[in-house]
Amino acid sequence: MDIQLAPERIFLLQERLSADEIRQRAMDRRTQAFGGGLGNLLQRPKPEDVTLVEAQRRLEPFWHAAARARYVYQRSRDYAVPSSAPEVREVTVNGTTYRVQGSTKAAPTFTLSVTESCLDEFAHQVFSDGVSGAPVADAQAMITGPSSEITDPTTLGADETIVVPPEQRASFVVRKLLGEMMKPVQADSVEEESLVLEKTDLYYRPV
């Protein structure tokens, strides 16, 4: 099997809110940090009594891997071809005579041995959390937003940004994806069997 790998890339998703909007949202929700329940409701401080002391920017990773597969092969099959009428007993095709088999439950047929030329193409992609490896349900929508490719990963930690390193390696994500796409082929001969890894991208999202 021919397997083509894609280069690993790093992308940074842009914030959908400005720093001032994020700060204002935190200020609006500051009393929620003290929990819920009746007891907490009675003891919950007033919003003006809570001060936002420090704000941190945090980047969390997830993987996007995408691949496509192509299988070209031939296989032998027997076709049950129905005759045109119940009285047909033999059929001649290209000089070869085939006996028609009748049945009380089905239309009379004759068996024609053929060679099928097959093409099977399909694609698959996965979005995997960079730490836990769990699927990321909203990742498809996130990567359609604005992002920038990062050539120097050290720049992600600028301005005291907390960068969460991925515990799931690219090799593990790719191996899992390709394993899902490899399929046994019922064939007499295989002319082409290829897997093309189109994306191995690590995204960082601000949280």
Coordinates of C-alpha atoms in Angstrom, one line a residue, residues 33-148:
A33 CA -17.7 31.7 41.0
F34 CA -19.2 31.4 44.5
G35 CA -21.5 28.5 43.4
G36 CA -25.2 28.0 43.6
G37 CA -27.8 26.7 46.1
L38 CA -29.9 28.5 48.6
G39 CA -27.2 28.8 51.1
N40 CA -24.7 30.2 48.7
L41 CA -27.4 32.5 47.3
L42 CA -27.9 34.1 50.7
Q43 CA -24.2 34.4 51.3
R44 CA -23.3 35.4 47.8
P45 CA -21.4 38.8 47.7
K46 CA -22.6 41.7 45.7
P47 CA -21.0 42.2 42.3
E48 CA -19.4 45.5 43.4
D49 CA -17.7 43.6 46.2
V50 CA -15.9 41.3 43.8
T51 CA -12.8 42.6 42.0
L52 CA -11.1 41.1 39.0
V53 CA -7.5 40.9 40.2
E54 CA -5.8 39.0 37.3
A55 CA -6.6 37.8 33.8
Q56 CA -4.8 35.0 32.0
R57 CA -4.8 34.0 28.4
R58 CA -4.7 30.2 27.9
L59 CA -4.3 28.2 24.8
E60 CA -5.5 24.6 24.6
P61 CA -4.6 22.2 21.7
F62 CA -6.6 19.9 19.5
W63 CA -5.7 17.9 16.4
H64 CA -7.3 17.9 13.0
A65 CA -6.2 14.9 10.8
A66 CA -7.8 14.2 7.4
A67 CA -7.1 11.5 4.8
R68 CA -8.5 10.0 1.7
A69 CA -8.2 6.4 0.4
R70 CA -8.4 5.0 -3.1
Y71 CA -8.7 1.3 -4.0
V72 CA -8.7 0.1 -7.6
Y73 CA -9.2 -3.7 -8.1
Q74 CA -10.8 -6.5 -10.1
R75 CA -12.9 -9.4 -8.9
S76 CA -14.8 -12.3 -10.3
R77 CA -18.5 -12.6 -9.8
D78 CA -21.4 -14.8 -11.1
Y79 CA -24.5 -12.8 -12.2
A80 CA -27.9 -14.4 -12.2
V81 CA -29.5 -12.9 -15.3
P82 CA -33.2 -13.3 -15.8
S83 CA -34.6 -14.5 -19.1
S84 CA -37.2 -12.6 -21.1
A85 CA -39.9 -15.3 -20.7
P86 CA -40.7 -18.5 -18.9
E87 CA -40.4 -20.6 -22.0
V88 CA -36.7 -19.7 -22.6
R89 CA -34.5 -22.7 -22.1
E90 CA -31.1 -21.5 -23.4
V91 CA -29.4 -18.2 -24.1
T92 CA -26.4 -17.6 -26.4
V93 CA -24.1 -14.7 -25.6
N94 CA -21.2 -14.0 -27.9
G95 CA -21.2 -17.6 -29.1
T96 CA -21.4 -19.1 -25.7
T97 CA -24.6 -21.0 -24.8
Y98 CA -26.0 -20.8 -21.2
R99 CA -28.7 -23.0 -19.8
V100 CA -31.7 -21.3 -18.2
Q101 CA -32.6 -22.6 -14.8
G102 CA -36.3 -22.5 -14.0
S103 CA -37.9 -22.1 -10.6
T104 CA -41.5 -22.1 -9.3
K105 CA -40.6 -19.3 -6.9
A106 CA -38.4 -17.1 -9.0
A107 CA -38.1 -16.0 -12.7
P108 CA -35.9 -18.3 -14.8
T109 CA -32.2 -17.2 -14.9
F110 CA -28.9 -18.1 -16.4
T111 CA -25.5 -17.7 -14.7
L112 CA -23.0 -15.3 -16.4
S113 CA -19.5 -15.2 -15.0
V114 CA -18.0 -11.7 -15.2
T115 CA -15.0 -9.7 -14.1
E116 CA -15.9 -6.5 -12.2
S117 CA -13.6 -3.5 -12.3
C118 CA -14.0 -1.6 -9.1
L119 CA -13.1 1.8 -7.8
D120 CA -13.6 2.7 -4.1
E121 CA -12.7 6.2 -2.9
F122 CA -13.6 7.8 0.4
A123 CA -12.4 10.4 2.9
H124 CA -12.4 10.6 6.7
Q125 CA -11.3 13.2 9.2
V126 CA -10.9 13.3 13.0
F127 CA -10.8 16.1 15.6
S128 CA -9.1 15.0 18.7
D129 CA -8.4 16.8 22.0
G130 CA -4.7 17.3 22.3
V131 CA -4.7 16.4 26.0
S132 CA -7.4 13.7 26.5
G133 CA -7.7 12.4 23.0
A134 CA -11.5 12.8 23.2
P135 CA -13.4 13.9 20.1
V136 CA -13.9 17.7 19.8
A137 CA -17.5 18.2 18.7
D138 CA -17.4 21.8 17.7
A139 CA -13.9 21.8 16.1
Q140 CA -15.3 21.8 12.5
A141 CA -17.0 25.1 13.2
M142 CA -14.0 26.5 15.0
I143 CA -11.5 25.9 12.2
T144 CA -13.7 27.8 9.7
G145 CA -13.1 31.0 11.7
P146 CA -10.0 33.2 11.4
S147 CA -6.7 31.6 12.2
S148 CA -3.0 32.1 11.5

